[in-house]
Amino acid sequence: METKSIMIVGVGGQGSLLASKLLGRLLMDEGYDVKVSEVHGMSQRGGSVVTYVRFGDKVYSPIITEGEADIIISFEKLEAARYAKFLKKDGLIVVNTQQIDPMPVIIGAATYPEEVLTELTDKGLNIEAMDALSLAVQAGSPKAVNIVLMGRAAKQFDIPYERWIKAIENTVAERFVEMNKKAFDLGYNY
Amino acid sequence: MKKLLIGNQAVACGLHDGGLGVVSSYPGTPSTEITEFLSTYDDIHSEWAPNEKVACEVAFGASLAGARSACAMKHVGLNVAADPLFTLSYTGVNGGMVICVADDPAMHSSQNEQDSRHYAIASKVPMLEPADSQEAYTFAKSAFELSEKYDTPVLLRMCTRIAHSQSIVELTEKQDAVLKNYEKNPAKYIMMPGNAIKRHPFVEERTAKLTELAEDCMYNTVEYNSDEIGIITSGCSYLYVKEVMGDKASILKIGMPNPLPVQLIKDFASKVKKLYVIEELDPIIENHVKSLGIDVIGKEKFSILGEFSQQTIAKAFDMDDKCGVTADSAIPMRPPMMCAGCPHRGMFYTLSKNKITVHGDIGCYTLGAVAPLNALDSTLCMGASISGLHGYNCARGEETEKKSVAVIGDSTFMHSGMTGLVNVAYNATNSTVIILDNSITGMTGHQQNPTTGYNIKGDPAAKVDLEALCKALGINRVRVVDPYDLKACETAVKEELAVEEPSVIISRRPCVLLKSVKLQPSLNVDADKCKSCKRCMGLGCPAISMKDGKAKIDNTLCVGCGVCKQLCAFDAIV
């Protein structure tokens, strides 16, 4: 099969590393060649964070470039817009509608483009927006936004539901398994 | 057994399975995880050293004792460890020794974009460069045998994309760690002129032998696919080339960038019509190929700056057909910033408010440079804040002594700040040094250091008493202040700048991200009392923003540090 490219983007501290860990391991267990690329360090301090996940028969490059992503999973609205140009024609953006102001907006040096998702939809991008934060809170923790979004994106993969649940059980600490399963279901059945 | 590992973990597994006995390192992105993963093994000695020079010398001592040893550092760390490296090339090793160095093209988390391969050439030490986690494992594991066979330390070069990318690794059998005999050998290990002069010819002969090895070894591989296009490449550039060119080009993949082969390159070049060298950063392979009299296309097509990607390769060969959709709205940048509740913020606010010239250093607190605090004037390298301040004051005297400070973290002070402070005392400027003691090495992700009281495994360890240390280094005025207390910060800074002798202010409060730190409930803004003066906005706290003309605190981010509350003249923050 041709290599598939998934981007997970968000703000440092939102839990993108857990999402990519879960996805990477699941894809390996499904028998694919997998590469997952993350950047540590500065980006953890509230900066823009991007993780690349690629899978297929044989994956060479660990990174994704403009017009290559099959799916972009975004934990935040502005970050979805920032990385939209990476989306392939006919690709899909799954985005949490949460708005986190970056410092230039906080100090009034820039404006947050509130309607940017509508703008991108009008340009023909396929965008599924959802309030994943509320669903995460409903599942038991605002930190479960990552798993809610994974649940929403899961149907795009040729992997049965049970395997996702198994992957959650294998990835998260035991005391958080039930909460994360609930978060996954809320995204999956959205 | 198959595992999905980041490159750094693969290096750790490779070193461990290659029979490693001792590892000593100083953290530095993107190299830190090598040693963090190694510290999880109980059958080796692992440690955080105060700096890379110490780490490299510890690895030397362990090698001398007969153990297989390693140290790991980021590219600029090798500048610090360069002194032992160059003479280690002469002494060679007893037990195999590997120096892991991680470059950071595109400077994801670094102050420059230097290319470590220059060090391999300059110190005449072989260097290996893996292109994925499997190679990181295999190369690291094999490096000990290479080291012992050729009597040399071995450099293992990583880069951010390899270090922090996960790919699948097939682990092989672990070799038992063996402690070789130590025999006294002054001619080999005491590098005074009479001995060293006899070791230099050995180094040159070794390079000749390693060049022979480079002609035919598992590190350098050839794929003949085309007689039209030939590409010599290495590391992650190889991955981008394969992604785009597949089987449309012949490829010579260099896994040992020093020393480079001669005949292998000549043969490869003779079999293709057009030859390219595709390598990130400096034209090391390219210059070598040109020195062989071979015509090659390199840096004129593939930049000396930053990172490559598959798109770089596709564009160069006119194969780029992908494009994306961009929003018309301006997308504001999202730079990294100090966390809500960061203990550095109170001190930086004080310095910024009083228009103090601030000589900065390397760590989370470099983020004090960004708006709205704009608190820093310079950042050069580890430790340069204190020595830089001293030089600045030497040049301008009293005019600046009363208006300038150095800021340096606890870990960075241990790394290379102490010598600068000795110089301040010894050569007598009235310099004021602020040690931002957050009780952890923060930016690299919370590593212990000699001031924290814990070692790499989290076990209790000897704890440096910073107050006593500064006094012992010759500073009589040492005081401690809580950076959450703005009044105390201002008093301390003003008083210490005013006195006619050098002084140290220890701004002490643990990093708010430490699990041991108890967070306070979030504060809130009473919108009726808020007069929209925006004074609290001057802190640059990510939890505070203006909404509908009033200050608003994000309850999911605020940790109740209370610094903003001290600024509000209307008691609107409760």
Short mmCIF file of C-alpha atoms in Angstrom, two decimals, chain A residues 55-174:
data_model
loop_
_atom_site.label_atom_id
_atom_site.label_comp_id
_atom_site.label_asym_id
_atom_site.label_seq_id
_atom_site.Cartn_x
_atom_site.Cartn_y
_atom_site.Cartn_z
CA PHE A 55 2.60 4.02 7.94
CA GLY A 56 2.55 1.63 5.00
CA ASP A 57 4.51 -1.28 3.52
CA LYS A 58 7.80 0.62 3.70
CA VAL A 59 8.12 4.13 5.12
CA TYR A 60 11.25 6.18 4.46
CA SER A 61 10.84 9.81 5.52
CA PRO A 62 9.68 10.37 9.12
CA ILE A 63 8.25 13.79 8.29
CA ILE A 64 5.31 15.13 6.30
CA THR A 65 5.49 18.07 3.90
CA GLU A 66 3.01 20.39 2.20
CA GLY A 67 0.06 18.66 0.51
CA GLU A 68 0.90 15.20 1.89
CA ALA A 69 -1.23 14.58 4.99
CA ASP A 70 -4.20 12.21 4.68
CA ILE A 71 -5.52 13.26 8.09
CA ILE A 72 -4.69 16.18 10.36
CA ILE A 73 -5.85 15.75 13.94
CA SER A 74 -5.75 19.17 15.60
CA PHE A 75 -6.18 19.79 19.31
CA GLU A 76 -6.77 23.48 18.75
CA LYS A 77 -8.42 25.66 16.11
CA LEU A 78 -5.55 28.00 15.22
CA GLU A 79 -3.14 25.06 14.94
CA ALA A 80 -5.48 23.38 12.43
CA ALA A 81 -5.26 26.52 10.31
CA ARG A 82 -1.49 26.77 10.73
CA TYR A 83 -0.94 23.27 9.33
CA ALA A 84 -3.86 23.16 6.85
CA LYS A 85 -1.48 23.54 3.91
CA PHE A 86 -0.03 20.12 4.75
CA LEU A 87 -3.36 18.50 3.92
CA LYS A 88 -3.62 16.40 0.80
CA LYS A 89 -6.37 17.10 -1.70
CA ASP A 90 -9.36 15.05 -0.37
CA GLY A 91 -7.68 14.79 3.05
CA LEU A 92 -9.55 15.32 6.32
CA ILE A 93 -9.00 17.66 9.25
CA VAL A 94 -10.48 16.57 12.59
CA VAL A 95 -10.33 19.57 14.88
CA ASN A 96 -11.16 20.45 18.45
CA THR A 97 -12.85 23.88 18.39
CA GLN A 98 -11.08 24.95 21.57
CA GLN A 99 -9.34 28.31 21.25
CA ILE A 100 -6.03 28.86 23.07
CA ASP A 101 -4.64 32.36 22.57
CA PRO A 102 -0.95 32.46 21.70
CA MET A 103 1.20 35.14 23.34
CA PRO A 104 1.08 37.59 20.39
CA VAL A 105 -2.74 37.54 20.71
CA ILE A 106 -2.65 37.80 24.50
CA ILE A 107 -0.52 40.92 24.38
CA GLY A 108 -2.57 42.42 21.57
CA ALA A 109 0.12 42.24 18.88
CA ALA A 110 -2.00 39.91 16.71
CA THR A 111 -5.64 38.89 16.30
CA TYR A 112 -7.00 35.36 16.66
CA PRO A 113 -8.73 34.46 13.37
CA GLU A 114 -11.99 33.25 14.94
CA GLU A 115 -13.69 32.24 11.66
CA VAL A 116 -10.70 30.54 10.11
CA LEU A 117 -12.33 27.08 9.94
CA THR A 118 -15.26 28.47 7.95
CA GLU A 119 -12.79 30.19 5.67
CA LEU A 120 -10.91 26.94 5.06
CA THR A 121 -14.14 25.00 4.53
CA ASP A 122 -15.17 27.59 1.93
CA LYS A 123 -11.88 26.93 0.18
CA GLY A 124 -12.92 23.29 -0.18
CA LEU A 125 -11.14 21.64 2.74
CA ASN A 126 -12.88 18.74 4.41
CA ILE A 127 -13.09 19.73 8.08
CA GLU A 128 -14.84 17.93 10.93
CA ALA A 129 -14.98 20.31 13.88
CA MET A 130 -16.06 19.25 17.36
CA ASP A 131 -15.99 20.51 20.94
CA ALA A 132 -13.70 17.71 22.15
CA LEU A 133 -12.94 19.56 25.38
CA SER A 134 -16.53 19.28 26.63
CA LEU A 135 -16.61 15.60 25.72
CA ALA A 136 -13.30 15.05 27.51
CA VAL A 137 -14.67 16.74 30.63
CA GLN A 138 -17.76 14.54 30.30
CA ALA A 139 -15.47 11.49 30.18
CA GLY A 140 -13.76 12.59 33.36
CA SER A 141 -10.80 14.85 32.51
CA PRO A 142 -10.06 17.82 30.24
CA LYS A 143 -6.76 16.07 29.48
CA ALA A 144 -8.59 13.37 27.50
CA VAL A 145 -9.10 15.71 24.52
CA ASN A 146 -6.41 13.70 22.71
CA ILE A 147 -8.30 10.43 23.07
CA VAL A 148 -11.68 11.96 22.12
CA LEU A 149 -10.10 13.18 18.88
CA MET A 150 -8.45 9.80 18.27
CA GLY A 151 -11.89 8.25 18.65
CA ARG A 152 -13.31 10.62 16.07
CA ALA A 153 -10.47 9.92 13.63
CA ALA A 154 -10.47 6.15 14.23
CA LYS A 155 -13.08 5.38 11.56
CA GLN A 156 -10.68 6.70 8.92
CA PHE A 157 -8.39 3.74 9.58
CA ASP A 158 -8.93 0.18 8.46
CA ILE A 159 -8.64 -1.05 12.04
CA PRO A 160 -11.50 -2.65 14.05
CA TYR A 161 -12.88 -0.89 17.15
CA GLU A 162 -11.67 -3.61 19.53
CA ARG A 163 -8.05 -3.10 18.45
CA TRP A 164 -8.24 0.59 19.36
CA ILE A 165 -9.58 -0.25 22.80
CA LYS A 166 -6.80 -2.79 23.25
CA ALA A 167 -4.26 -0.12 22.25
CA ILE A 168 -5.63 2.26 24.89
CA GLU A 169 -5.34 -0.48 27.50
CA ASN A 170 -1.72 -1.05 26.45
CA THR A 171 -0.73 2.62 26.38
CA VAL A 172 -2.28 4.52 29.28
CA ALA A 173 -1.72 3.95 33.00
CA GLU A 174 -4.19 1.43 34.43
#
